[in-house]
mmCIF file of C-alpha atoms in Angstrom:
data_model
loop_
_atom_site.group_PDB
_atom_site.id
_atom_site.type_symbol
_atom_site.label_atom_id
_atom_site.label_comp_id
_atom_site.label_asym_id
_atom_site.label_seq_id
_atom_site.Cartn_x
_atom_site.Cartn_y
_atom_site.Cartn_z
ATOM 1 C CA UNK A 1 203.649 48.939 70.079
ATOM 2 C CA UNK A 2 203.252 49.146 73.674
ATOM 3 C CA UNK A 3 199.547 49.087 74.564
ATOM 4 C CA UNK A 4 197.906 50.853 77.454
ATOM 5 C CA UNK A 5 194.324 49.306 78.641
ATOM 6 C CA UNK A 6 193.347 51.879 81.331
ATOM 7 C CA UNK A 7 190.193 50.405 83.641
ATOM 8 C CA UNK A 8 187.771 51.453 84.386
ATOM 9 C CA UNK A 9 186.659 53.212 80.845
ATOM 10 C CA UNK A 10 184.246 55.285 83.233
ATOM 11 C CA UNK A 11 183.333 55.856 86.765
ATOM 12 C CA UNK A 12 180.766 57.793 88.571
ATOM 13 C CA UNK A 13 181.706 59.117 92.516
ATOM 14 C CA UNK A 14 180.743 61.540 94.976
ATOM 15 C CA UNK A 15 182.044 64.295 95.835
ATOM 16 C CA UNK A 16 184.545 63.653 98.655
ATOM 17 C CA UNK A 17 185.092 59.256 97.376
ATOM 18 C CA UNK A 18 188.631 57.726 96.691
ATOM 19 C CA UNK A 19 188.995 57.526 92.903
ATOM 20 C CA UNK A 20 191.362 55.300 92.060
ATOM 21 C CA UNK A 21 192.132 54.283 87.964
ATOM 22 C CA UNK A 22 194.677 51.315 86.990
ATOM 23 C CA UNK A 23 196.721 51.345 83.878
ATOM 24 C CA UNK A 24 198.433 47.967 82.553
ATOM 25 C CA UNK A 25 201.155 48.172 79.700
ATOM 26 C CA UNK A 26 201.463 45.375 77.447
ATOM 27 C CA UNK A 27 204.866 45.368 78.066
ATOM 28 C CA UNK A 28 207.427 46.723 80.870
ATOM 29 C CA UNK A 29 207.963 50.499 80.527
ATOM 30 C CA UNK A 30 209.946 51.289 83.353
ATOM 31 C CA UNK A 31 208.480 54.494 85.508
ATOM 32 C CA UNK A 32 208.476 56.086 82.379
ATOM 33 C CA UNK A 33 204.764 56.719 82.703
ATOM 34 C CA UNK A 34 202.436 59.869 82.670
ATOM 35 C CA UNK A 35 198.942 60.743 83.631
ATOM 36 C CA UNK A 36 197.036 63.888 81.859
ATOM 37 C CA UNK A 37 193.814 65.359 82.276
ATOM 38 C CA UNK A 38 191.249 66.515 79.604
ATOM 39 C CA UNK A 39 188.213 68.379 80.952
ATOM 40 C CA UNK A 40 185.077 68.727 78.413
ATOM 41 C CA UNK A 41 186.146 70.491 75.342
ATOM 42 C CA UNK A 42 189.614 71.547 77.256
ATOM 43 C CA UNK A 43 193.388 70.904 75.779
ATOM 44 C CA UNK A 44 194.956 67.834 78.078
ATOM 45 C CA UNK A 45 197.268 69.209 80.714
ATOM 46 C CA UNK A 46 200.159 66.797 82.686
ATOM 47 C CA UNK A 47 199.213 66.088 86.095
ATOM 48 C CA UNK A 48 202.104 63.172 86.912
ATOM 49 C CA UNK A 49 204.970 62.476 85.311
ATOM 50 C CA UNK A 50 207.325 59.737 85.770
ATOM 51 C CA UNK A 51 204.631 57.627 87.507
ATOM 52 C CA UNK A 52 204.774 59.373 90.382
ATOM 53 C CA UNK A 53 205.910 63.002 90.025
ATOM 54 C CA UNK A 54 203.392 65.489 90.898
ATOM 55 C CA UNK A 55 203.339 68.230 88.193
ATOM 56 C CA UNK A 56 204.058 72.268 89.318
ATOM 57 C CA UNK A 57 200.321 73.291 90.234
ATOM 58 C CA UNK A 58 198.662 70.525 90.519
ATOM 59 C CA UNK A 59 196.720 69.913 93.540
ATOM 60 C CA UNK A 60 197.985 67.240 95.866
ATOM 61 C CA UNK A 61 194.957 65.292 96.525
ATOM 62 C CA UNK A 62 196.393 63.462 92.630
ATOM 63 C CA UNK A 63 199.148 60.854 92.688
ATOM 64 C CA UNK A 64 200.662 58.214 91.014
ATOM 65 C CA UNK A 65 202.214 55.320 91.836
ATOM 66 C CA UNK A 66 203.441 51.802 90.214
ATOM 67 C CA UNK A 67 206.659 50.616 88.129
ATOM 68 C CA UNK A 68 206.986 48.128 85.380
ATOM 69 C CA UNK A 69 203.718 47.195 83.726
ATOM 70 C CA UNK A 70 201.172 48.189 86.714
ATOM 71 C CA UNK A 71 200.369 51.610 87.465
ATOM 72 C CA UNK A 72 197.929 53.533 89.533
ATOM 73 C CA UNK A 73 196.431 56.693 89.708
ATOM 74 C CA UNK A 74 194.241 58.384 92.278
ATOM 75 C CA UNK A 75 191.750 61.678 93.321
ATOM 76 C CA UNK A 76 191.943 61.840 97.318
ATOM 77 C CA UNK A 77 188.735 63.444 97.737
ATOM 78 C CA UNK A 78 186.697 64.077 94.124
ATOM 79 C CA UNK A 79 186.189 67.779 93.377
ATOM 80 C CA UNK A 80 183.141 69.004 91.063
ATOM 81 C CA UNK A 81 186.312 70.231 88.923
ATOM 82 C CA UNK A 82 187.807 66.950 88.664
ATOM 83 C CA UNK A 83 184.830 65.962 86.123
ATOM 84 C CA UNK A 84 187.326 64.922 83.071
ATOM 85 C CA UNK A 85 188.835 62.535 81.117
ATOM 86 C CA UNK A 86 192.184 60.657 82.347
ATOM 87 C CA UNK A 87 194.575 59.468 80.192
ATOM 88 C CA UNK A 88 198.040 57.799 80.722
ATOM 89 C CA UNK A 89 200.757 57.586 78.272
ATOM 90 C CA UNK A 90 203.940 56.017 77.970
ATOM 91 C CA UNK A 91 207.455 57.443 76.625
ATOM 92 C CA UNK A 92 209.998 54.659 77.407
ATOM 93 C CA UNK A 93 209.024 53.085 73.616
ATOM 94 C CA UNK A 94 208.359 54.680 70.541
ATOM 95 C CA UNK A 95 205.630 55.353 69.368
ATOM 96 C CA UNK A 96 204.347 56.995 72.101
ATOM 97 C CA UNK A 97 201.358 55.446 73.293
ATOM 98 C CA UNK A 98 197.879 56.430 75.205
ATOM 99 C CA UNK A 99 195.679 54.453 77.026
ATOM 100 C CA UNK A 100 192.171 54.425 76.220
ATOM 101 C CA UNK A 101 191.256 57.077 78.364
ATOM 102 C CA UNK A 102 188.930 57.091 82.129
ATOM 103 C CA UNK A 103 185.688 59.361 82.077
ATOM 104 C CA UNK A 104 185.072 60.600 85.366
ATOM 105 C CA UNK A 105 181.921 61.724 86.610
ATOM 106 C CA UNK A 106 180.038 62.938 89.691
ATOM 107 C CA UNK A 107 177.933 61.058 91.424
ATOM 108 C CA UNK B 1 202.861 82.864 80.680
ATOM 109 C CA UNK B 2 203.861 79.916 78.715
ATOM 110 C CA UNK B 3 201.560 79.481 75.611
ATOM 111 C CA UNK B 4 201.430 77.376 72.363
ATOM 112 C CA UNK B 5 198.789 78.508 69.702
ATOM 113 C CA UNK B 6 198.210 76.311 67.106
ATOM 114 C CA UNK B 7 196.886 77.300 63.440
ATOM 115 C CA UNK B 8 196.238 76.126 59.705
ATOM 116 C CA UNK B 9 193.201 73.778 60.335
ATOM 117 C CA UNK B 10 190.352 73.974 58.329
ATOM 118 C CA UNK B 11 188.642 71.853 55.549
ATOM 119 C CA UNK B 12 190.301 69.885 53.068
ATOM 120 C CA UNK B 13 189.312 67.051 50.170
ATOM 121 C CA UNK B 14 190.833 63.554 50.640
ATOM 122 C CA UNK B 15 194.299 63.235 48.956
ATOM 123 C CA UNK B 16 194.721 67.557 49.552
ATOM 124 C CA UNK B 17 197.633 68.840 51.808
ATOM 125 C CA UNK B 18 197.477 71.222 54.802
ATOM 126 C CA UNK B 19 200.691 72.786 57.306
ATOM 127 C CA UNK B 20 199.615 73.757 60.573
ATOM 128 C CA UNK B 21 201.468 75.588 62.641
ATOM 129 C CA UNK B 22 202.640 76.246 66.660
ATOM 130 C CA UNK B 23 203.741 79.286 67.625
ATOM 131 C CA UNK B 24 205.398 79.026 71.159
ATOM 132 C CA UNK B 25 206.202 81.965 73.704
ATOM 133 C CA UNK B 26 206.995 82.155 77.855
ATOM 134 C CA UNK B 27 209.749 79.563 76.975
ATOM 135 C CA UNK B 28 213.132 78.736 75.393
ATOM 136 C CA UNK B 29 211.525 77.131 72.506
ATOM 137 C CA UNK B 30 214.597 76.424 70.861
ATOM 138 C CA UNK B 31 215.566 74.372 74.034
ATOM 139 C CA UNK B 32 212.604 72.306 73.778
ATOM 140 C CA UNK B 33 211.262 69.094 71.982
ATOM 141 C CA UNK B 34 208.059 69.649 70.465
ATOM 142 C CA UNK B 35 205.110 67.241 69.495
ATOM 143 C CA UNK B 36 202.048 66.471 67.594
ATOM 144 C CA UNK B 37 198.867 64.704 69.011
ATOM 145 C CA UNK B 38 195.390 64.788 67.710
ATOM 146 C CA UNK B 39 192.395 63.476 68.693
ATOM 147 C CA UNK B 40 189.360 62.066 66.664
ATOM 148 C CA UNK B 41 185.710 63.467 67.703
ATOM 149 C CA UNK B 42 184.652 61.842 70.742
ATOM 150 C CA UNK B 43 187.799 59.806 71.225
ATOM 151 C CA UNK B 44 191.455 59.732 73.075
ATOM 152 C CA UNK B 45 194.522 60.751 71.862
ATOM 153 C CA UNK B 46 197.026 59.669 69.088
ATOM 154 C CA UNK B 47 200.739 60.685 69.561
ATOM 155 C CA UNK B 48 201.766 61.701 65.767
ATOM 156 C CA UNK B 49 205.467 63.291 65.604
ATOM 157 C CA UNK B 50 208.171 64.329 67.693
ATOM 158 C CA UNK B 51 211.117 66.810 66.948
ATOM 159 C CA UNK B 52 214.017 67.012 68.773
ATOM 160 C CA UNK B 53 214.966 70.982 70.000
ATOM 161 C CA UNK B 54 217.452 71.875 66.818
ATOM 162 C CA UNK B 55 214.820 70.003 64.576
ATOM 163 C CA UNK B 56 217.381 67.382 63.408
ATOM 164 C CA UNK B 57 215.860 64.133 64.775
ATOM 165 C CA UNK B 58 212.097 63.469 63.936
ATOM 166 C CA UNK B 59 209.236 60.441 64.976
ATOM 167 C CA UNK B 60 206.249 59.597 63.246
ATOM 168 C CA UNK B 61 203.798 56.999 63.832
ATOM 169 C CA UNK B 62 202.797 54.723 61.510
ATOM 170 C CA UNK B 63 199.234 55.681 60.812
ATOM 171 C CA UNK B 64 201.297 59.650 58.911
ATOM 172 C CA UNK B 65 205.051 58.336 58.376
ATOM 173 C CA UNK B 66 205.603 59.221 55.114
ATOM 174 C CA UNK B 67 202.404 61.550 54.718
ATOM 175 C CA UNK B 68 203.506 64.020 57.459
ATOM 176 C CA UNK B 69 206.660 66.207 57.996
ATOM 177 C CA UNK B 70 207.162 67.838 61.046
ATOM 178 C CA UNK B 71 210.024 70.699 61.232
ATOM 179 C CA UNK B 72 210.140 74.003 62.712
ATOM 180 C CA UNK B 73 211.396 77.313 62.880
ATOM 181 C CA UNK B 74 213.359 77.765 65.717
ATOM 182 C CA UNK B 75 214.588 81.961 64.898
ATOM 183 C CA UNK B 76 210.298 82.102 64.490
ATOM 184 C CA UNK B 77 209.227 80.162 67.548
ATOM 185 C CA UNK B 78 207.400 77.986 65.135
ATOM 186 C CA UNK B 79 206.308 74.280 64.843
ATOM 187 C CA UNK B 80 204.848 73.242 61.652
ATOM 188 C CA UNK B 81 202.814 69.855 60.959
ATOM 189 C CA UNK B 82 202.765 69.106 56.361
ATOM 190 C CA UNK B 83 200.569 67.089 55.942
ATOM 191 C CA UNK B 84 200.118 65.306 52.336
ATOM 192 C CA UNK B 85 197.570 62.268 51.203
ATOM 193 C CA UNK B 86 194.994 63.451 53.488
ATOM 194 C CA UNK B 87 192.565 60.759 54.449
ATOM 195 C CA UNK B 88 189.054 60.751 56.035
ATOM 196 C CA UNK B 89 190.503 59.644 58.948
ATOM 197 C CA UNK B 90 193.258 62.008 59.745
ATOM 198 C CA UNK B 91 190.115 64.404 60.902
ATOM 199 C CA UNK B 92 189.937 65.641 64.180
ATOM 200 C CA UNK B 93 191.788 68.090 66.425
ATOM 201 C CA UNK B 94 195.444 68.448 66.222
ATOM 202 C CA UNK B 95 197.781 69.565 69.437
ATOM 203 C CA UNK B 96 200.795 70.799 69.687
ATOM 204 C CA UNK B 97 202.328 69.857 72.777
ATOM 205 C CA UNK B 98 205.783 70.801 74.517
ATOM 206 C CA UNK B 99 208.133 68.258 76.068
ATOM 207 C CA UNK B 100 209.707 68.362 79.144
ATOM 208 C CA UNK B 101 213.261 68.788 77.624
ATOM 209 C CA UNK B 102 215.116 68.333 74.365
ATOM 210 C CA UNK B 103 215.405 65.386 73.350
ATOM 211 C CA UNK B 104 212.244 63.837 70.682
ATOM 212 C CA UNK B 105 210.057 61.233 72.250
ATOM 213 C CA UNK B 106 211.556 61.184 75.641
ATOM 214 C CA UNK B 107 209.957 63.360 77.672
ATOM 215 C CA UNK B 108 206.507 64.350 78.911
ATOM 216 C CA UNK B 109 204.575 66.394 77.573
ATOM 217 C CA UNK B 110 203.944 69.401 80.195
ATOM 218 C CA UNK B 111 201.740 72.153 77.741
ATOM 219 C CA UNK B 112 199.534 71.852 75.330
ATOM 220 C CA UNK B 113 197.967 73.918 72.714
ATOM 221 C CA UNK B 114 193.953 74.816 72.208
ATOM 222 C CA UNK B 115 194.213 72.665 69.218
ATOM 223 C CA UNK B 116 193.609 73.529 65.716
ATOM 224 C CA UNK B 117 190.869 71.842 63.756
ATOM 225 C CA UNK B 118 191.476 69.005 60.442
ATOM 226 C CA UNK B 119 188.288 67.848 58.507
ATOM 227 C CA UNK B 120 188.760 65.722 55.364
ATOM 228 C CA UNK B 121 186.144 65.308 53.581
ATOM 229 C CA UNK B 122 184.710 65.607 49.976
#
């Protein structure tokens, strides 16, 4: 199985900081990488697909980036909304696989 | 609007047997791959199954292959998670969640239902 370590596990940042969460695969997955977001007691929604594709509706201060084993994601500019837990997940080998998830919190 | 609404949770002895089901609407559901995740209280998520859009290809994970069936009901709109041998583990929330296209397990996973609720226990 293709395992996901996401780092940190949590963070705390102000409102306005750089947020930036790293997701290593145990092995190489291609760009075949997503990010989702679960807010407190909330379903997870898809914010980037494909490592880097910005999902319909999602604000543009979240990206992606990274190929192969390394990937990165980032908040430009932490909103009070943006209190939630990250998750990336991988689809180029079954079984689908999660990392261990990124609790984000304000500062 | 598109919208998935899960159902069937509830309480269950170890060993029992529950079906949830998915009810999908604001899309072609018939086009579309469809999944299970669920999610153990307080922690992440656990891909289960994955159906392909005419229901003829399915993926399990280890941790339900041959406990869980996944299948649906296309004329119906309808996903449905069997699930047999129920264990104190399998409790927790359980998501349906719609791919990106048709194809099982290779796509992500761009809606997701409220979730519908699993606790086995005696």
């Amino acid at each position: 199985d293709v395992q996901l370590t996401q780092s940190p596990s949590s963070l705390s940042a102000s409102v306005g900081d750089r947020v930036t969460i790293t997701c290593q695969a145990s092995q190489e997955i291609n760009k075949y990488l997503n990010w989702y977001q679960q807010r407190p007691g909330k379903a997870p929604q898809l914010l980037i697909y494909d490592a880097a594709n910005l999902q319909k509706g999602v604000p543009s201060r979240f990206s992606g980036s990274g190929y192969g084993s390394k990937f990165t994601f980032t908040i430009n500019s932490l909103q009070p909304e943006d209190i939630a837990t990250y998750y990336c997940q991988q689809y180029e080998i079954l079984p689908l696989t999660f990392g261990g998830g990124t609790k984000v919190e304000i500062k | 609007e598109v919208q998935l609404v899960e159902s069937g949770g509830g309480v269950i002895h170890p060993g029992g047997s529950l079906r949830l089901s998915c009810v999908g609407s604001g899309f072609i559901f018939s086009n579309t791959a469809m999944n299970w995740v669920r999610q153990a209280p307080g922690k992440g998520l656990e891909w289960i199954s994955s159906v392909s859009s005419s229901g003829g290809i399915t993926y399990f994970a280890d941790s339900v292959k041959g406990r869980f069936t996944i299948s649906r009901d296309n004329s119906a709109n309808t996903l449905y998670l069997q699930m047999t041998t129920l264990r104190a583990e399998d409790t927790g929330l359980y998501y349906c969640a719609k791919a990106m296209g048709a194809v099982a397990g290779w796509h992500p996973f761009d809606m997701w239902g409220q979730g519908t609720r699993v606790t086995v226990s005696s």
